[in-house]
Tab-separated table of C-alpha atoms in Angstrom:
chain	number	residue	atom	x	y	z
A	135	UNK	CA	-80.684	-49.589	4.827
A	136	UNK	CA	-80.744	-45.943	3.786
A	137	UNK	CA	-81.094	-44.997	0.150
A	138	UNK	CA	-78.353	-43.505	-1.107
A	139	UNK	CA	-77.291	-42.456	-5.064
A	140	UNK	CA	-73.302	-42.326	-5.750
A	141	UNK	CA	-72.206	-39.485	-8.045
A	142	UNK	CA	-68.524	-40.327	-9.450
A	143	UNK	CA	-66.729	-42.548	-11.764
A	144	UNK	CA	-68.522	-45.650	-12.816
A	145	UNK	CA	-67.349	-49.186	-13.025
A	146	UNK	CA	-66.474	-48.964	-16.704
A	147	UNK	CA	-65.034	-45.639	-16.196
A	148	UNK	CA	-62.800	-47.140	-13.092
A	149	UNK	CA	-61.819	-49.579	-15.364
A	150	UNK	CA	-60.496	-47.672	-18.010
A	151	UNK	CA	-58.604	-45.304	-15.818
A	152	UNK	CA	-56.608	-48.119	-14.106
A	153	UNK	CA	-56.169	-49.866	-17.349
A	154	UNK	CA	-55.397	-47.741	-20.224
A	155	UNK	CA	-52.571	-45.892	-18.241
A	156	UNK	CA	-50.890	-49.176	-17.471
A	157	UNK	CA	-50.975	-50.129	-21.142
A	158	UNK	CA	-49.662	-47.533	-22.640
A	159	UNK	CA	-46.693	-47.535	-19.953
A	160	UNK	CA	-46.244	-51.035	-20.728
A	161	UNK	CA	-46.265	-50.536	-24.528
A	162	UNK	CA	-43.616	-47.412	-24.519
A	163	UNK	CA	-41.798	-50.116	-21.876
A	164	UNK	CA	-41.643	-52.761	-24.369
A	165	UNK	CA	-40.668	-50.597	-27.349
A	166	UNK	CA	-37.623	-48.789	-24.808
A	167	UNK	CA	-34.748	-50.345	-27.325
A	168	UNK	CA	-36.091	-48.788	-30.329
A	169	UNK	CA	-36.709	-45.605	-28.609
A	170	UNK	CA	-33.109	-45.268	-26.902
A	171	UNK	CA	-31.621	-46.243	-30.437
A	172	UNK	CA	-33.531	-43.650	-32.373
A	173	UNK	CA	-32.255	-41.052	-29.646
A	174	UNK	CA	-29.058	-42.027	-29.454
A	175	UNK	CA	-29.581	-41.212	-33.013
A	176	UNK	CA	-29.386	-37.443	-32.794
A	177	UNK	CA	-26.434	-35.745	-32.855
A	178	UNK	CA	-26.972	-34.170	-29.152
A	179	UNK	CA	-27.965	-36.707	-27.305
A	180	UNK	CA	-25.415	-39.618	-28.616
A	181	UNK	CA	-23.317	-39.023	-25.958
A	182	UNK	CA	-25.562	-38.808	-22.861
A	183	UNK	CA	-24.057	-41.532	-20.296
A	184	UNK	CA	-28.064	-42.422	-19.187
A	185	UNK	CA	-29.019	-43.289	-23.030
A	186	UNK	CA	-25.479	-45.384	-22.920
A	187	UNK	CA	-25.705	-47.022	-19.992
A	188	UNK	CA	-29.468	-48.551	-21.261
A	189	UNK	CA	-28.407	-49.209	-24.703
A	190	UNK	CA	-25.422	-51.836	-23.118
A	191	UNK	CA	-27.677	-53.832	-21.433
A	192	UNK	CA	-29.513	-56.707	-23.748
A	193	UNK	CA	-33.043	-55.384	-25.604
A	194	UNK	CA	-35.311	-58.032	-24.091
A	195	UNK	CA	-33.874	-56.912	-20.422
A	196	UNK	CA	-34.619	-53.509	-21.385
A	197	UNK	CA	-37.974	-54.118	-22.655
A	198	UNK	CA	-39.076	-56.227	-19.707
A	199	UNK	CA	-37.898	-53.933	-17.253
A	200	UNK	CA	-39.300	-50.973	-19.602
A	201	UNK	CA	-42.959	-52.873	-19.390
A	202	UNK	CA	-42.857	-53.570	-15.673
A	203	UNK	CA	-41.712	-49.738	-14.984
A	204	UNK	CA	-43.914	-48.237	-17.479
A	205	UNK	CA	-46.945	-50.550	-15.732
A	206	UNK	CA	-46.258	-49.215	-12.310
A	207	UNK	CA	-46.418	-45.667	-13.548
A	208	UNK	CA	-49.332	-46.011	-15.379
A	209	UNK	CA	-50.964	-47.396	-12.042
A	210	UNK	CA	-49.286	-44.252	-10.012
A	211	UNK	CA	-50.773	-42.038	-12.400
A	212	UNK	CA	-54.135	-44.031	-12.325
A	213	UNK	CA	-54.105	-43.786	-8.334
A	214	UNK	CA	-53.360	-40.280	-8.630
A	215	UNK	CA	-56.557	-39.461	-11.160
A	216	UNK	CA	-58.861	-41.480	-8.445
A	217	UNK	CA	-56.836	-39.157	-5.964
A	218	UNK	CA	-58.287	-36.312	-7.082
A	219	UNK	CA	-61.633	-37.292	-8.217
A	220	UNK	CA	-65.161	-36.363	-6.489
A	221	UNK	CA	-67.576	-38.887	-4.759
A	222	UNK	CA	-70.677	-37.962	-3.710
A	223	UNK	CA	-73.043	-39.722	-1.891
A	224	UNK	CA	-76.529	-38.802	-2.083
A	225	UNK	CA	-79.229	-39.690	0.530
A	226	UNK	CA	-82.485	-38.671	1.788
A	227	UNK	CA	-80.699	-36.745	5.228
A	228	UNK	CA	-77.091	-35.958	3.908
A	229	UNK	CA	-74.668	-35.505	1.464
A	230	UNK	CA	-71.391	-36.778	1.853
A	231	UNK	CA	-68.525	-35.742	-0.387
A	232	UNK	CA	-65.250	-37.454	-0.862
A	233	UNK	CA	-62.186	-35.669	-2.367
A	234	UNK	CA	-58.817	-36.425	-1.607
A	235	UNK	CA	-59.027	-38.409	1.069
A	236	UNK	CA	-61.085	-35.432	2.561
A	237	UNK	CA	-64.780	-36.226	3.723
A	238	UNK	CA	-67.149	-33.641	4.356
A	239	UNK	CA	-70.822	-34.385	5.432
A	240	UNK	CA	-73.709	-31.764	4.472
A	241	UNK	CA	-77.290	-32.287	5.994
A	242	UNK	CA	-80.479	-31.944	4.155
A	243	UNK	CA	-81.662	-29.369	6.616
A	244	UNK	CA	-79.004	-27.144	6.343
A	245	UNK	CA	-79.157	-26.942	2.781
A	246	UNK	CA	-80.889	-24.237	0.949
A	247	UNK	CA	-79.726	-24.750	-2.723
A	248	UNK	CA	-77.491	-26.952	-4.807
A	249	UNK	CA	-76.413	-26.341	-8.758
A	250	UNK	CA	-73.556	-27.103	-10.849
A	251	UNK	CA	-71.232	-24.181	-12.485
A	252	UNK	CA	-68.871	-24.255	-14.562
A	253	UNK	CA	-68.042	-28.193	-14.079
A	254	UNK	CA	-68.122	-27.769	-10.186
A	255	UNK	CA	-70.639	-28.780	-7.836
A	256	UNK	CA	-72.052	-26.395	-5.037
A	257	UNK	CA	-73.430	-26.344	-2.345
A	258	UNK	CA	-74.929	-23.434	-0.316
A	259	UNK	CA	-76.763	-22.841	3.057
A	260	UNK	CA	-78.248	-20.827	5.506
A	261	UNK	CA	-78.685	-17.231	4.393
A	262	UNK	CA	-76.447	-18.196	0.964
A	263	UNK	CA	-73.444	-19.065	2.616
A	264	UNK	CA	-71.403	-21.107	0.700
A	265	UNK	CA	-70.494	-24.395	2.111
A	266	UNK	CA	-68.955	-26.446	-0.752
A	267	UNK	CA	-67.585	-26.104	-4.669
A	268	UNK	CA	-65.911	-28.458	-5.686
A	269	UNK	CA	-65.081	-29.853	-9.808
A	270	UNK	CA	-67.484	-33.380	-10.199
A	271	UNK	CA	-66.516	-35.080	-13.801
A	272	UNK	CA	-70.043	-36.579	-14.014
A	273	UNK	CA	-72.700	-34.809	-16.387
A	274	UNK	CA	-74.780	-32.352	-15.016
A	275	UNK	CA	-78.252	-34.301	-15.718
A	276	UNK	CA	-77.152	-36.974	-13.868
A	277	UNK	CA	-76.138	-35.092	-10.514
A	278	UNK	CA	-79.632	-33.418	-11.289
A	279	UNK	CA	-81.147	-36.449	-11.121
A	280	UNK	CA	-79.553	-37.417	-8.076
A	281	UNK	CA	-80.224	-34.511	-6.009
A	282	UNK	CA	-83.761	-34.410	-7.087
A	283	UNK	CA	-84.708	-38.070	-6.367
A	284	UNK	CA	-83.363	-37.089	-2.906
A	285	UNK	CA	-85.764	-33.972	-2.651
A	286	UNK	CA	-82.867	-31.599	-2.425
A	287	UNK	CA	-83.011	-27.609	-3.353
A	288	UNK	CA	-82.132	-28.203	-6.704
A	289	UNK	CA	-81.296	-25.092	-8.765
A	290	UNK	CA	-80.520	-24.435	-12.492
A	291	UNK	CA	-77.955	-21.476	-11.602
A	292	UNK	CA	-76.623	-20.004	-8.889
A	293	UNK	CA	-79.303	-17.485	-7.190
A	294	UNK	CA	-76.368	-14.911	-6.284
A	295	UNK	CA	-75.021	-14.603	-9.352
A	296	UNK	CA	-75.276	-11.257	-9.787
A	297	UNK	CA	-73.832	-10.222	-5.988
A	298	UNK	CA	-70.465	-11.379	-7.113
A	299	UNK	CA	-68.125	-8.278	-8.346
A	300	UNK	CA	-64.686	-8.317	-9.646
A	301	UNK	CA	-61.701	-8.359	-6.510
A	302	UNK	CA	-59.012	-5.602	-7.315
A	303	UNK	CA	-55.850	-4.598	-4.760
A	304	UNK	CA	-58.154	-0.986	-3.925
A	305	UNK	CA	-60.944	-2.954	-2.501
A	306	UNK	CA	-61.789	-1.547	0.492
A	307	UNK	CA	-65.083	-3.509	1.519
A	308	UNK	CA	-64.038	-6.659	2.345
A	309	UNK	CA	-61.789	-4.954	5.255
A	310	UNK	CA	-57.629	-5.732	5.491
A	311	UNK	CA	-57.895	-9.432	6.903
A	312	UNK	CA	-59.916	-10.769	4.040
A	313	UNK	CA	-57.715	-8.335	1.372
A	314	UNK	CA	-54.683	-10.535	2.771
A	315	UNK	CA	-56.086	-13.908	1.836
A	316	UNK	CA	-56.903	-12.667	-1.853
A	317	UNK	CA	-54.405	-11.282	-2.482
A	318	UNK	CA	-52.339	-14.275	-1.255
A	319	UNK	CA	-54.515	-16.657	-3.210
A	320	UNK	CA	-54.268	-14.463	-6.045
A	321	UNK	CA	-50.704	-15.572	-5.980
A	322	UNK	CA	-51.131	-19.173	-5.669
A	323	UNK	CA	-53.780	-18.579	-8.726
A	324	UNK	CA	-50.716	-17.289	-10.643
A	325	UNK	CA	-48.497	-19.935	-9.772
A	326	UNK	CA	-50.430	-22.980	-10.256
A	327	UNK	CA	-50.531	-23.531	-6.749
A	328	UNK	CA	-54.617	-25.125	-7.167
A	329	UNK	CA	-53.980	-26.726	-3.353
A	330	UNK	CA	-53.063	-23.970	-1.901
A	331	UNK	CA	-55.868	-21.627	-3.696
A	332	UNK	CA	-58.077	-23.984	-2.280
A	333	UNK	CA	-56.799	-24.105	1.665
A	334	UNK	CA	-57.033	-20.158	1.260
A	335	UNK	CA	-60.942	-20.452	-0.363
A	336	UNK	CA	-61.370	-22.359	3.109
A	337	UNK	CA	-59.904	-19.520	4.978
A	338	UNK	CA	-62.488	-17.234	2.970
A	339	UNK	CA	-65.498	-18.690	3.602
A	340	UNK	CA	-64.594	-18.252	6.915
A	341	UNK	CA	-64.424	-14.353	6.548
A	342	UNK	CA	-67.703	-14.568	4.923
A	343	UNK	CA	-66.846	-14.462	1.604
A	344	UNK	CA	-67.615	-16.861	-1.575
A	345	UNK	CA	-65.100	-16.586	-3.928
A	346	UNK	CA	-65.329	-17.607	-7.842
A	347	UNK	CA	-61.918	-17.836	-10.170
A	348	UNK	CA	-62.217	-16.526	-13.973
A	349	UNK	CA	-58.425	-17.246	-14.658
A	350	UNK	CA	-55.894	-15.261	-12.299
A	351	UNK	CA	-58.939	-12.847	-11.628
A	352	UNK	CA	-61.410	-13.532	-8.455
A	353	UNK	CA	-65.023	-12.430	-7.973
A	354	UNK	CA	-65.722	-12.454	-4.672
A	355	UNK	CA	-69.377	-12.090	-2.971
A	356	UNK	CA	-69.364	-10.866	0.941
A	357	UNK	CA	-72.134	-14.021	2.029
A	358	UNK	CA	-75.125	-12.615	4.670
A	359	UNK	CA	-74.876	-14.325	8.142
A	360	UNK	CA	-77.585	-15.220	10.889
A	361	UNK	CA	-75.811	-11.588	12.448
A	362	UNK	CA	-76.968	-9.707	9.352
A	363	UNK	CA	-79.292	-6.803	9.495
């Protein structure tokens, strides 16, 4: 059976985010009478039919069906959490990532370096192309660890940091196709769109470009290819 390391949240940690969530719906369930009365309780709001139509029915229906409600949405909200959450696995051949029910599988031998930045964990190849960055919520000693016990390319920073130059509307290198995408993700940045920004990231590295976010602004580095001269 291969060796293999798993980066992400923890038993304890699992535990926690299913349960705490849960209780705290539960509690503001079970406390729903005294929080419709005190509303009902300001001038503005006495007369809103929803806040009426609760307060009629009996408090210990109201609580019950305030802790069974605020349980289930504590458990939505805990499903979404593991939703977005990173899981690596780390193994002497490959890494495998897991985010959003989106699996990705990197091999050892096309790997040239792997660091984290910023909270996110990347991964480059061949000629510094960019193959993954993604945000891992585990410390950065421990992925260290990880990746070293595996023999990976482990690296403190990122070895093109200083090829990476602020994106602006007059940029001309990049050429029109890639300019589109920016500025289009620049957009989504704006927006709060973080899905989207991330589709059109995709879309980037496929122009041969890595792209890094510092707010709304992008700094963008044109990656070399096996074509490059």
């Amino acid at each position: 059976m291969q060796n293999v390391t798993k980066l992400g949240p923890n038993r304890f940690e699992q535990g926690l985010v299913w349960i705490i969530p849960a209780l705290v719906g539960g509690a503001i369930g079970w406390f729903l009478p005294a929080i419709i009365d005190f509303l009902l309780s300001i001038p503005f709001l006495s007369s809103q039919g929803v806040l009426l139509l609760i307060d009629s029915f009996s408090a210990l229906f109201v609580s019950i069906a305030g802790v069974v409600v605020g349980v289930l949405l504590g458990l939505i909200l805990s499903g979404a959490a593991f939703h977005e959450s990173l899981v690596v696995d780390v193994s002497d051949s490959n890494v495998t990532v897991m985010n959003k029910n989106k699996q990705k599988q990197f091999l050892k031998t096309d790997i040239s370096a792997v660091f984290v930045e910023h909270k996110s964990l990347v991964i480059l190849g061949a000629n510094g192309k960019e193959l993954y960055r993604e945000t891992i919520d585990v410390k950065q000693d421990k992925v260290e660890q990880a990746f070293w016990h595996h023999r990976y390319p482990w690296v403190k920073s990122d070895p093109f940091a200083n090829a990476y130059r602020l994106w602006t509307l007059s940029d001309e290198a990049c050429g029109e196709a890639a300019n589109k995408v920016l500025y289009s993700r620049r957009m989504a940045l704006r927006e709060g769109e973080s899905e989207q920004a991330e589709r059109l990231r995709e879309d980037l590295r496929e122009l041969g470009i890595a792209v890094k976010d510092k707010g709304e602004e992008q700094y963008i580095r044109c990656m070399q290819t096996n074509n490059s001269h």
